[in-house]
Structures are given as C-alpha cells and as structure tokens.
XYZ file of C-alpha atoms in Angstrom:
575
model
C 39.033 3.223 -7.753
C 38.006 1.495 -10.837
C 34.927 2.650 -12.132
C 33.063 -0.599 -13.473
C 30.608 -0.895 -15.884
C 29.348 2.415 -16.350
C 26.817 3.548 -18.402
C 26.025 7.221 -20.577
C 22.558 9.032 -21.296
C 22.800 11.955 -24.401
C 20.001 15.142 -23.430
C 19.769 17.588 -26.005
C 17.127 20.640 -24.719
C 16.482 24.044 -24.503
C 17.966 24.477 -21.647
C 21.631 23.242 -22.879
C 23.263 25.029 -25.172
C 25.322 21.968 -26.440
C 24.869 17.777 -26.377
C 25.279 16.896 -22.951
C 26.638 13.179 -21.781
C 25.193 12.110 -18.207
C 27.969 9.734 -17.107
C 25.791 7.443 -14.694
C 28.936 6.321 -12.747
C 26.408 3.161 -10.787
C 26.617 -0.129 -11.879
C 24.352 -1.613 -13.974
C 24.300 -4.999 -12.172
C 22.107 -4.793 -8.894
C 24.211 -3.426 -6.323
C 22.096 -2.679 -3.333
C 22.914 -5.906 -1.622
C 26.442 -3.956 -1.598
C 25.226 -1.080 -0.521
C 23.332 -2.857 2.058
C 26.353 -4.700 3.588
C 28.706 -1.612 3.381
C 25.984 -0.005 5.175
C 25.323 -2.381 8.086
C 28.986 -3.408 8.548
C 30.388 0.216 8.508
C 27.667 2.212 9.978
C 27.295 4.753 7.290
C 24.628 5.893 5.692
C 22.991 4.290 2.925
C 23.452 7.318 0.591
C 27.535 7.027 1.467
C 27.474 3.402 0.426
C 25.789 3.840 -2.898
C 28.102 6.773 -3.725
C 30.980 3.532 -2.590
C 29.872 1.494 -4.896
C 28.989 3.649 -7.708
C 33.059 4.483 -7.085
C 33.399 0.880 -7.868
C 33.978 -0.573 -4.028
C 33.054 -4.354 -3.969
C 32.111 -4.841 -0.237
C 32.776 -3.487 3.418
C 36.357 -4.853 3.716
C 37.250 -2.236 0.291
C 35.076 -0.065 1.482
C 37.130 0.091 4.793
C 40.211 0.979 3.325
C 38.829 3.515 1.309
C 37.730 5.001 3.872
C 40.560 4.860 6.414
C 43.546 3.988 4.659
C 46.664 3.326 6.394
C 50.269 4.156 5.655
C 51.115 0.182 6.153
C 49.004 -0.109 2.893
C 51.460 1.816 0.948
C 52.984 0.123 -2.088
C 56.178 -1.322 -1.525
C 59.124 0.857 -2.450
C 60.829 -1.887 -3.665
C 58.677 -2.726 -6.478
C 60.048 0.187 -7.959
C 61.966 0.007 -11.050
C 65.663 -0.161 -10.165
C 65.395 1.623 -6.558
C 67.403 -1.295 -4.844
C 70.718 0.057 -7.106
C 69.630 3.608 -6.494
C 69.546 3.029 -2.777
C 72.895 1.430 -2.972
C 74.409 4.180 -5.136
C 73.391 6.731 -3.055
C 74.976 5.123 0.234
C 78.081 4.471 -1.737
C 78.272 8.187 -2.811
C 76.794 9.495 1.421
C 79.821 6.920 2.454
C 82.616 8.262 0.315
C 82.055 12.011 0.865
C 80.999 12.130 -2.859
C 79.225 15.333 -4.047
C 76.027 14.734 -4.583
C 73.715 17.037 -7.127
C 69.903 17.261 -6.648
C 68.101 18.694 -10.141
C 64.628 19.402 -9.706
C 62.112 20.963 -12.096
C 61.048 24.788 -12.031
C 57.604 23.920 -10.403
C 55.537 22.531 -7.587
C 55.802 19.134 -8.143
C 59.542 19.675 -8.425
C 60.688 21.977 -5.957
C 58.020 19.598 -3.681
C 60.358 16.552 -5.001
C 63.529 18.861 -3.690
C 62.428 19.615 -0.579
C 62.191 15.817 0.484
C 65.301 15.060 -0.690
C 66.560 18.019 1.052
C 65.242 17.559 4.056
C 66.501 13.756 4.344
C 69.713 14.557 3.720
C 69.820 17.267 5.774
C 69.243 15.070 8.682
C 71.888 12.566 7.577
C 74.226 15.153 7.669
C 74.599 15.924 3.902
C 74.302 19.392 2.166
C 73.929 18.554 -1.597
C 74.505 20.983 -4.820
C 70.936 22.451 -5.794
C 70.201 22.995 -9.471
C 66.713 24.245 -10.387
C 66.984 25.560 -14.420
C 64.921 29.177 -15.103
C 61.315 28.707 -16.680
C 63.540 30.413 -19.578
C 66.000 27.552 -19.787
C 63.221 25.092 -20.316
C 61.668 21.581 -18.933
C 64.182 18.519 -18.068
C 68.290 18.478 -17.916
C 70.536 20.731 -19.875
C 73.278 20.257 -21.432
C 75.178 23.849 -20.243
C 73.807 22.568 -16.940
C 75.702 19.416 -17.011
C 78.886 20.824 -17.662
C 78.262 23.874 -14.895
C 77.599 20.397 -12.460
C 81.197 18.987 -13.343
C 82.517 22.320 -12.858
C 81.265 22.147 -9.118
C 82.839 18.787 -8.824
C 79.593 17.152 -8.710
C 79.938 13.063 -8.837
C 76.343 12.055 -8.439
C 73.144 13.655 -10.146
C 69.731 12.804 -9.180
C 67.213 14.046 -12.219
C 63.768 15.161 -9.638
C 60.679 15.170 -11.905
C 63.007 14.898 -15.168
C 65.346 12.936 -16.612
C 63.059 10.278 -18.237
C 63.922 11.368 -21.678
C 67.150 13.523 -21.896
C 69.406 10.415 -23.598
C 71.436 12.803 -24.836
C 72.306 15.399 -21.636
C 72.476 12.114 -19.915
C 74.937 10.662 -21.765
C 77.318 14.010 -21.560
C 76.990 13.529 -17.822
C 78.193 9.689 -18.390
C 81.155 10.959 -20.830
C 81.516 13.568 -18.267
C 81.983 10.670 -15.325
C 79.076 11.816 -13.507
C 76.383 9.583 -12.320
C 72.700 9.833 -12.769
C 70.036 8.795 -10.756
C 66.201 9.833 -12.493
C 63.812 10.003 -10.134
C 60.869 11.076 -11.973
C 56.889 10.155 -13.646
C 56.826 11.445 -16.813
C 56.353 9.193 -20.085
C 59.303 7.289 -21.000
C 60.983 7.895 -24.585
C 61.636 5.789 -27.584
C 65.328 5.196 -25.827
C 65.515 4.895 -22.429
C 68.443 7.554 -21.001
C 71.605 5.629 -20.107
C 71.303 6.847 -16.119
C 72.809 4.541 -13.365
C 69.515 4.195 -11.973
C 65.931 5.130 -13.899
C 62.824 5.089 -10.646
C 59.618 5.749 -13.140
C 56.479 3.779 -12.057
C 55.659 4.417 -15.775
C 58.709 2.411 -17.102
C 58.178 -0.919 -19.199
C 57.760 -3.246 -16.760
C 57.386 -1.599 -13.629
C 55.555 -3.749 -11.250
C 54.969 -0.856 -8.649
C 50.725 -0.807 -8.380
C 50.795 2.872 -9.144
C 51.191 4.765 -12.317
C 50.340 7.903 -12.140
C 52.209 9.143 -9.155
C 53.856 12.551 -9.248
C 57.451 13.102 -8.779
C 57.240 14.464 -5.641
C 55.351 10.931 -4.829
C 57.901 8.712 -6.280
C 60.548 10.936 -4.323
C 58.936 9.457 -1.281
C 59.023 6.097 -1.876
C 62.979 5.974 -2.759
C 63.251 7.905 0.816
C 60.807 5.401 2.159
C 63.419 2.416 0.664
C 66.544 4.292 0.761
C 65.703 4.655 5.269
C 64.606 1.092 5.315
C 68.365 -0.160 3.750
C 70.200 2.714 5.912
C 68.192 1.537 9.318
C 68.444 -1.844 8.485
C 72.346 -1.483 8.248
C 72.407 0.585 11.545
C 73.329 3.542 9.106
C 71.282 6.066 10.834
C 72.583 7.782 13.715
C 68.976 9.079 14.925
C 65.297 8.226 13.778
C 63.953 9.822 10.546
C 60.076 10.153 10.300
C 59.079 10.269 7.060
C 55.377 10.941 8.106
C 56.059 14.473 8.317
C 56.974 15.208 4.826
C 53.553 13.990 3.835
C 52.360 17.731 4.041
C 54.847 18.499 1.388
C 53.826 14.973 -0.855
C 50.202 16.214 -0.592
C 51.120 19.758 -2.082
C 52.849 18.455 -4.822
C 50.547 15.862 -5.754
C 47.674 18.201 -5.550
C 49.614 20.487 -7.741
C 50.762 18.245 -10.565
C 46.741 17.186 -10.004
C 47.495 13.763 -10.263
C 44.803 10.841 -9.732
C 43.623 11.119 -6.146
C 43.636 7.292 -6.029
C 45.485 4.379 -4.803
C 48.391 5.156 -3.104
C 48.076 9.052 -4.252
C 45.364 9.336 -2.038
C 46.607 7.219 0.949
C 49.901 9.916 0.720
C 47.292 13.039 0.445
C 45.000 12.223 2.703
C 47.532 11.618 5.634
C 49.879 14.693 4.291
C 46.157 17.148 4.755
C 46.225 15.183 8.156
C 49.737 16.620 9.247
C 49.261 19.792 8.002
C 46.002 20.399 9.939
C 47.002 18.704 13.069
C 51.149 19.103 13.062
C 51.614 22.148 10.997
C 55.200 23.176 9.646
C 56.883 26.275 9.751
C 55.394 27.313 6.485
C 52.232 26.036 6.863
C 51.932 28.429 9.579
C 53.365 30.851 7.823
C 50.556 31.159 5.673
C 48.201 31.077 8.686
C 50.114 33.807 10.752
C 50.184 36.321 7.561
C 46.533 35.616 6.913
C 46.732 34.397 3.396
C 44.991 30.591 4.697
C 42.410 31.055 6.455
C 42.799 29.383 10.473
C 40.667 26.384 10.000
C 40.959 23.006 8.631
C 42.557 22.405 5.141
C 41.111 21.361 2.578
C 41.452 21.244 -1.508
C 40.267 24.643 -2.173
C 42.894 25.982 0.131
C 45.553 23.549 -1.200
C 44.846 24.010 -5.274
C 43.845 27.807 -5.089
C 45.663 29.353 -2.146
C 48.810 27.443 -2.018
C 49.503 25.496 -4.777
C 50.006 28.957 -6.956
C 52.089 30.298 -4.577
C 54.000 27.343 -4.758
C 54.005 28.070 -8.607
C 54.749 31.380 -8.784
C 58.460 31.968 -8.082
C 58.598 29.472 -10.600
C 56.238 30.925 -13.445
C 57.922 34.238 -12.807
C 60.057 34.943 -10.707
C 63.389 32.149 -9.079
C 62.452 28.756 -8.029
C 64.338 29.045 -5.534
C 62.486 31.058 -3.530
C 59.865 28.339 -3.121
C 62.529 26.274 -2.638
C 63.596 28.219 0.805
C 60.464 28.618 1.970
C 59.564 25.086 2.024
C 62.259 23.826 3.682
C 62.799 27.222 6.267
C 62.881 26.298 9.811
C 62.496 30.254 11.128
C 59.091 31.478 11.163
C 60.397 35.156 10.168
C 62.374 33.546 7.700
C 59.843 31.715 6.383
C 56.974 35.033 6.567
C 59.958 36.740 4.605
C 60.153 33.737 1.989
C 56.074 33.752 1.924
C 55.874 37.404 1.199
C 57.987 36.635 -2.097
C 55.479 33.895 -2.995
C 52.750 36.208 -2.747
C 54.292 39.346 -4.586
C 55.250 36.384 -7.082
C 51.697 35.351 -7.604
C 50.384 38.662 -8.260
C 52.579 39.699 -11.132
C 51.650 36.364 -12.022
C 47.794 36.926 -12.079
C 47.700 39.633 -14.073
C 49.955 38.432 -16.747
C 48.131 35.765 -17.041
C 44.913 37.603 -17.291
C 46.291 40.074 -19.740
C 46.994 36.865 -21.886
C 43.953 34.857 -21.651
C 42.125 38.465 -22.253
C 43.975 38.615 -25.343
C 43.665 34.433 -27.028
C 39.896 34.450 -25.816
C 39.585 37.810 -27.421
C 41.186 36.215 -30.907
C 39.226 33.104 -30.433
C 36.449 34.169 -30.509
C 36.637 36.398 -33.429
C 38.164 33.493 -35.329
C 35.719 30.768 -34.139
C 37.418 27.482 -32.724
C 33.974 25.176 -34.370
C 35.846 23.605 -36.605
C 39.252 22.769 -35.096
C 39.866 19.610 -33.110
C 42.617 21.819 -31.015
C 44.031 25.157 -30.084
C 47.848 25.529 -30.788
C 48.996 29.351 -31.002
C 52.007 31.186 -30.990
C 53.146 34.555 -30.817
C 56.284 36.661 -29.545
C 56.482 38.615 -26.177
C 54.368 36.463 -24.685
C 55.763 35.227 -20.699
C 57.163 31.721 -21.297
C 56.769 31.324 -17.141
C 52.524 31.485 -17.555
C 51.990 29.377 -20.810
C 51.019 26.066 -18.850
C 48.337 27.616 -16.718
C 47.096 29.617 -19.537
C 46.910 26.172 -21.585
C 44.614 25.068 -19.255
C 42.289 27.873 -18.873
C 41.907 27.997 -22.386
C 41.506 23.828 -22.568
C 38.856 24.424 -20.012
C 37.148 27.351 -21.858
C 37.003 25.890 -24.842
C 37.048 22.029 -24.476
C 40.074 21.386 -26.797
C 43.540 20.207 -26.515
C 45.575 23.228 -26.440
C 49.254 24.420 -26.162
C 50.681 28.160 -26.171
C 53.610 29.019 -27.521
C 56.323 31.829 -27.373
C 59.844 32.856 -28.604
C 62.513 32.112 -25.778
C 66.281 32.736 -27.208
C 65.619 31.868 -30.764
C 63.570 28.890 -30.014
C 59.613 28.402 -29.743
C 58.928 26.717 -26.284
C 55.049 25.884 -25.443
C 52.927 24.114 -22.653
C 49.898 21.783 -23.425
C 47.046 20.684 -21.791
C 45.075 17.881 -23.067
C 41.696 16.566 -21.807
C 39.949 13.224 -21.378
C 40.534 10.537 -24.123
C 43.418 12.587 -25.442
C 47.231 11.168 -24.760
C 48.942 14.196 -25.257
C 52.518 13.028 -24.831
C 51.210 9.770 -27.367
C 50.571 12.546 -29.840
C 53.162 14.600 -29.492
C 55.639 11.259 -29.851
C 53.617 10.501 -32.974
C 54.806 13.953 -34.252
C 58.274 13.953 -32.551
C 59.944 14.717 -36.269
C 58.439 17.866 -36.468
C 59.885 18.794 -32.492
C 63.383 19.453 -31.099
C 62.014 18.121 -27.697
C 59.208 17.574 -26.063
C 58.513 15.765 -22.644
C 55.048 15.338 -20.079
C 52.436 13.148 -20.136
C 48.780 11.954 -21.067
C 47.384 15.791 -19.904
C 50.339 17.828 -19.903
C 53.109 18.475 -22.090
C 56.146 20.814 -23.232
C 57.113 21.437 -26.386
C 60.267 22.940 -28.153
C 60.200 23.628 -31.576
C 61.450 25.332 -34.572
C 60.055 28.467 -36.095
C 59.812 26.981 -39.749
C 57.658 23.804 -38.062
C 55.231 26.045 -36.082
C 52.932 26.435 -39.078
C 53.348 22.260 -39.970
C 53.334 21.284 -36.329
C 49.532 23.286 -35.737
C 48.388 21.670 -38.251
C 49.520 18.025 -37.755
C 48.462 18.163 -34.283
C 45.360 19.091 -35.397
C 44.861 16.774 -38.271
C 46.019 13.926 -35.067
C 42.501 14.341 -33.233
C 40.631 13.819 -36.684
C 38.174 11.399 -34.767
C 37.332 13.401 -32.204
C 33.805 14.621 -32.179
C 33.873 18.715 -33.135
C 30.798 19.918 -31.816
C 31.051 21.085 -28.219
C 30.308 18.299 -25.822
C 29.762 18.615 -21.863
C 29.976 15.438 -19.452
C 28.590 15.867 -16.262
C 28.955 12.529 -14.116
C 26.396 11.487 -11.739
C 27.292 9.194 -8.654
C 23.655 8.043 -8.127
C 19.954 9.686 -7.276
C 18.910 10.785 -3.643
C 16.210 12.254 -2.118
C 16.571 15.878 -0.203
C 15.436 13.807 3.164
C 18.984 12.046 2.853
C 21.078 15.280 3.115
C 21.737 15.974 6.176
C 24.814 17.674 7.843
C 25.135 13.574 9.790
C 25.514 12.869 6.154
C 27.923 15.733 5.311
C 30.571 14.419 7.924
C 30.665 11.098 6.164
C 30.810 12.327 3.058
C 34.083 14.060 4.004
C 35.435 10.511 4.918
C 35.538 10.031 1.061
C 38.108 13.252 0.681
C 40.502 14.164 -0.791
C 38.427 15.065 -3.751
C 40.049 16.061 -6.724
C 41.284 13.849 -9.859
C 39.998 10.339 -9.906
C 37.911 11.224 -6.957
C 35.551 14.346 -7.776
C 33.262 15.335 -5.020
C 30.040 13.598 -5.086
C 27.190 14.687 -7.721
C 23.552 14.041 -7.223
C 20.659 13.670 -9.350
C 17.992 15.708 -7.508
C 14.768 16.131 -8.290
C 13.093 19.470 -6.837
C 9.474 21.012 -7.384
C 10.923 24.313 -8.635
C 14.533 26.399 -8.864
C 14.577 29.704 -8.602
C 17.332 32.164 -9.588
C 18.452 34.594 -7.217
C 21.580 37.283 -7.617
C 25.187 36.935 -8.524
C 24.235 32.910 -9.438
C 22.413 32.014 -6.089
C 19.661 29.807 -6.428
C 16.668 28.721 -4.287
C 15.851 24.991 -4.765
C 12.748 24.101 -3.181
C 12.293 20.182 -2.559
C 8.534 18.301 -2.259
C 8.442 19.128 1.569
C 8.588 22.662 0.401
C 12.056 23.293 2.427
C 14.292 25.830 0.945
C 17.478 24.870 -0.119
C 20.398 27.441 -1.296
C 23.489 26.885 -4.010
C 25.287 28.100 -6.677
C 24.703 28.027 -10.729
C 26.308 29.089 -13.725
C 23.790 28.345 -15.809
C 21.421 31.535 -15.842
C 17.530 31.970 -16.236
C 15.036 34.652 -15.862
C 11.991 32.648 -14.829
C 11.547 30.647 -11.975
C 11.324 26.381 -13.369
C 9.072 23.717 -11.776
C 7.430 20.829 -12.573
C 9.155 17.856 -14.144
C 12.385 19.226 -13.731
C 15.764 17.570 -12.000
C 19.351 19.012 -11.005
C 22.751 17.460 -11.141
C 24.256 18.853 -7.702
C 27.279 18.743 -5.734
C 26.520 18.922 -2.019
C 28.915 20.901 0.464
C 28.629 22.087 4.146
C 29.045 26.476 4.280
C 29.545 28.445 7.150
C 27.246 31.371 7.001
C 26.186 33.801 9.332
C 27.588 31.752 12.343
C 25.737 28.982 10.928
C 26.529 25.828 9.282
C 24.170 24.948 6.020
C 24.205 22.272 2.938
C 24.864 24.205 0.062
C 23.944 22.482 -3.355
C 26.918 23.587 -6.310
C 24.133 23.180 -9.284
C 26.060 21.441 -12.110
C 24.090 20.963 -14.401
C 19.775 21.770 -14.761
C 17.816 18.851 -16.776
C-alpha cells in the first residue's frame, strides 16, 4: 500500500551513536474515524486498524482485501505487455512440434521462473531444452549460448528473468532464425531487444497495475493467460491448477525480495498457504530431513532456511541442481537433490564469511566517512557470492555497494543499492564506462574492463554527490500503543497483515515503559506502568538499567518458550 502523507522527526542523543530519522508512517490528517469504522465493520482490534491506516488503507472495504485477498483480485494477465502474441507464439510452436528452449537465470528467482514453466509444460505433454548459464558465464543471454541453442535445433527461446536488455545476443538469435520470447522484470535498456514477444511489467507503457513483480511472478501470469487461451480453445486435454505453483511464486518472490504488495502479496500469501496446508514433494523434503522445522511457515523460514538453499547451487555449485529438486516428484529423489542444496550452502557460508571478514577488515582500516559508496575489486575472489556479500556490506555500512572480481579476463560485480538510490538509473548514467550491466533500482550486475575499474569507482561515487555522508539510521514507526493492547488476541490479527517483508515490514511500536533493563546475550526486561515484565531482544547495549522518561521503538512477535507461548518485543531502536 501507498503510504500517504507521512511525516519524519530527527533525535540526536547520547544514546545514538548517529542522527536518527523516526519515519512516523500515520497520517497527519485525523484518521481515527477510519480506524473506528475498520474497527467496527471488521471486528479487529483498534490497535490492527490504526496500524491499517497508518499502511495507508482508506476504509473497511480496502481494509478487507488487505486482509483476505483473493486470487480473483489478481491483475489481469492480459494487461501485460505483448502476452496475447506470446500466448499465440507459444501454441503455434506446442502445435507444430517446434523445439522449444527455456533460459532461466543462475538464481532463485530464475530457476523459480523455470520450474513453472517446466512444470506446465510438462503437463501439456512438452519436454523443452533447459539452459541455465554458470555464475561464471555471467547475468542475461550469451552469445556462445545462442549458437549452442541452434546447434540443438532449438526454434523458440523464452529469456526467464533476462532478456530485457541483450539487443545484441537477441538479434544473433533473430539472424540465427530463432525466436525469442523475454519473460522477465528487470529495467528496460536504451533499445528495446528485437524479441518476438517482450512480457516486462516495467516496459514503457505497460498498463499491468504491478511493477515490481519478480520474474518468477510475471512467469505466472503468462501461464495464467497462456491456460486461459489453451482452455478456452478446448486445447487442454486435462485441468491444470495453477494454484499449486504458488508455493514456488512465493519462494521466488521472497528471494528476489520484491515489494510484498499488490499483487506480490496476494501471490505470497496464498503460495505460504499451499505450502503449509498442501505441501510438495520438496517442501517436505525439507521437513522429513529436519532442515524446516514441522510447523507453520513463515518468512524467517522462507528468506533464511530456504531461500539460500535455493541460492546455493547457484552461487557455487550447478543451477541445476535446484533446478531438479524443485520440480522432483520422488521424495528420495528429492532428499538426494536437498542434500546437494545443503552441502551447497555450506561451502557457501564460509566463503562468504571469509570475504566479508576480509572487506570489513579493510574498511575499517580505511574508513568509509567520506565516500558516498563502496565499490571494490580484487582477484580470487568467488564470483558465485559477490551479490550476497554486496548486501551485507550495504547493510553494514549504509552505502551503495558492488564487489567485484576477475572472471576470464573480465571484471564482473554485483550491487546492492539502498533507499532513494536507483542503482540501475546510475549505472545507465555511466553505461560508457561498462561492457554490460543489467538489474534494477536495488540490485545490479556489472561487467567491466580492467582499465575502467579505477574511473568507474570513482564516477559512481562522484554520482551520489547529494547524498547526505554522515551515517543516518531510519527506524519507521506504525503508530503508539499502550502495553494493555498487546495481547496474544492481538497477535493472531496481527498475523492477518503477513507476509511481512518489503513494502510490508512487520509492525513497529512506539512504547513507552517505566524502565529497560539489559539482561545477557541482548535480552532485555521491559517493565510497563502496571509493573508487568515484558522480555525481547536489543542490539543496542547498556550497562545500567534506564527509566524514567524513556520510550522504545519495538516490533512485537509471539515465541514459543518453554511449552509456552509469550509476546516478545524485537527492541529497534531506544529513545
């Protein structure tokens, strides 16, 4: 949702080491009559509806949806930039016999992408060519890849979370009289690729509602357009649900952490819903080898116990592995695929720790104060881990960052921007300095020369000029409450607003107890007016117990602890 008219407090004290913004995400119109209605017309409490409207919901009806949504209020497929043609194309190619290729990207959100496509076909009776380039080979459609297509006798390509800006490979596969179909949500180019087809929400012009859908989301709504034609035509010879491949939408989205809004979070929220009530076989894979724990799903499991897996083969290891185990049928196959994932995500861990070890270590010798960004480069470092390092290090140290490394000759690098940054606008405005380069507003890839890596650092740098240097922490607030509102009544309705993540962060609280007190390993006793004990979690560390005029940005969740069930309170942020 839209978040209207909000308003931003600046608290410099002892207590904070930097400038802190308070985002105050409520309205500064008077919206308890909204509140009010939303909470007499959906039975929910009051605290719920102000945390509604502070999301910017405009009355029960909204708030309704929000709430509940339903896969009828999906976008329609058809508003989709060029999917009618696509459709047709594809039945033309299903109808002749034609070989069809399916090139998807390295990670989750492409080999999520893959999987639908896969698994549609595979019910129509098709087996498609698979392509999925090496982390080595690079982002997007290659050339050499191309030509090994037209080798194969491949007649049809469909581009899975690339293709948006590869004129050039695109065009071989035209000279080369093969087809292309991009399917795909990354920023568009100065020259749109001369495909058959182009299905990008973020296309000039696009009149589908959504933007910022991930491939693996824009995947699904071709499928949902290319059944409607094919059942519409009597086409199908038996009934394809495309319900069920919401569990493998939600992963993808989650992984490519793309805004949990809209019809992102109609597609997540029902894809968590199939998971925990009509799990797949590898779903229960990972509940049979005890890597998921045998309870409800939620974000934490999908973005820290799945997701990587999901990533790994990719990062370092084949794809395709992730690939198979996705779309395995067997559940000893698919324990087999699942161990590969997991051996896969360890090697990955601790290259990536040895790596982050190592930039943090040269960071902060060096000081990042002055610099508006973080680009650095060195040799021998594993091309497969540079994005997810990017990010740590973005999230460390509050700056746009990118890693680079040597890969074949060439310097290849993964960026991560952060908010009020367009990374792919900034890499475009630098795109003379680049051999390629492809993403989006927070995420990015980058090929480059060795000669430019000195120019490019310091271009990009020079580019976020008007960004403020000194280290800046925003911490948003949904609205106040009082500690007699949380209750676990209140808890279960505040999971009706889930799935949290991106555009739609788990609720934050200004709270204001009569004293914190630090316990160990960043517990914390919060005791309110009443003199009831609460217990959370803070970073922020102090030796003396605070009282008084003190209050606490918090993020309430339920915990199971010693067979019981209690609020926790995730301190964000101490005032």
């Amino acid at each position: 949702m839209e978040v209207r008219g909000a308003s931003f407090l600046c608290f410099e004290g002892a207590a904070l080491n930097a400038a802190l913004i308070i985002q105050n995400m409520h309205n500064k119109r008077d919206d308890s009559g909204i509140a009010g209605s939303i909470e007499k017309e959906l039975r929910v409490p009051n605290l719920i509806a102000r945390i509604l409207v502070a999301r910017g919901i405009a009355g029960p009806e909204e708030a309704e949806t929000f709430l509940h949504p339903k896969l009828k209020d999906l976008s329609d497929p058809f508003l989709m930039p060029d999917v009618t043609k696509a459709v047709r194309r594809v039945i033309e190619a299903i109808q002749h016999g034609e070989t069809i290729c399916l090139y998807g990207d390295y990670d989750a959100d492409g080999v999520t992408s893959l999987a639908l496509m896969m698994n549609f076909f595979k019910q129509l009776g098709v087996k498609p060519l698979i392509y999925i380039p090496e982390r080595k080979e690079g982002y997007g459609l290659h050339s050499r890849a191309v030509k090994i297509l037209k080798d194969k006798g491949a007649n049809l390509l469909i581009c899975l979370d690339c293709g948006s800006t590869n004129v050039e490979e695109i065009k071989l596969a035209k000279d080369l009289c093969i087809e292309t179909i991009v399917i795909d949500h990354h920023e568009m180019g100065t020259e749109d690729p001369p495909a058959f087809a182009v299905i990008n929400p973020k296309r000039k012009g696009s009149r589908f509602p959504t933007r910022d859908l991930a491939a693996c989301g824009v995947a699904f709504f071709f499928l949902l357009a290319l059944r409607r034609v094919m059942h519409a035509e009597g086409l199908l010879g038996r009934t394809i649900n495309l319900k069920k491949e919401l569990d493998i939408v939600a992963v993808g989205t989650i992984a490519d952490m793309s805004p949990l809004t809209k019809d992102n979070r109609i597609m997540v929220k029902h894809g968590m819903d199939m998971i925990n009530n009509s799990p797949r076989t590898w779903y229960r894979s990972f509940i049979s080898s005890k890597v998921a724990p045998d309870r409800k799903i939620d974000e934490y499991a999908l973005n820290f116990i799945i997701v990587p897996r999901i990533n790994a083969s990719g990062r370092v290891a084949s794809p395709h592995a992730s690939l198979d185990f996705l779309t395995c049928e067997d559940d000893e196959g698919s324990a087999i695929h699942l161990k590969k994932l997991h051996d896969a995500n360890k090697r990955r861990q601790g290259i990536e720790k040895g790596m982050i070890d190592e930039i943090t270590g040269v960071l902060k010798q060096d000081g990042v104060a002055g610099r508006n960004s973080i680009v650095l480069f060195k040799k021998g470092w594993h091309v497969g881990v540079l994005g997810i390092v990017a990010q740590k290090i973005m999230e460390s140290f509050g700056k746009p960052s990118i890693i680079i490394t040597e890969v074949d000759g060439l310097w290849k690098g993964s960026g991560r921007g952060i908010d009020g940054v367009d990374l792919y606008g900034t890499l475009a405005s630098l795109s003379d300095l680049l051999i390629r380069f492809g993403g989006h507003k927070y995420a990015c890839g980058v090929t480059i020369s060795e000669d430019n890596l000195i120019p490019f650092r310091d271009a990009f740098d020079n580019a976020f000029d008007g960004l403020p240097k000194g280290s800046k922490k925003t911490i948003h607030i949904d609205t106040a409450a009082g500690f007699d509102e949380l209750t676990k009544e209140l808890m279960e309705y505040m999971e009706q607003l889930s799935p949290f993540g991106i555009g739609n962060p788990r609720p934050n609280l200004l709270l204001a107890p009569s004293s914190i007190t630090s316990l160990n390993n960043g517990r914390v006793k919060i005791t309110d007016d009443n003199k009831r004990a609460w217990y959370g979690y803070m970073q922020e560390k102090f030796s003396t117990p605070l009282s008084g005029d003190i209050q606490i940005v918090a993020s309430p969740v339920l915990r199971q602890e010693s067979g019981g069930t209690f609020i926790n309170l995730n301190v964000k942020q101490l005032l």
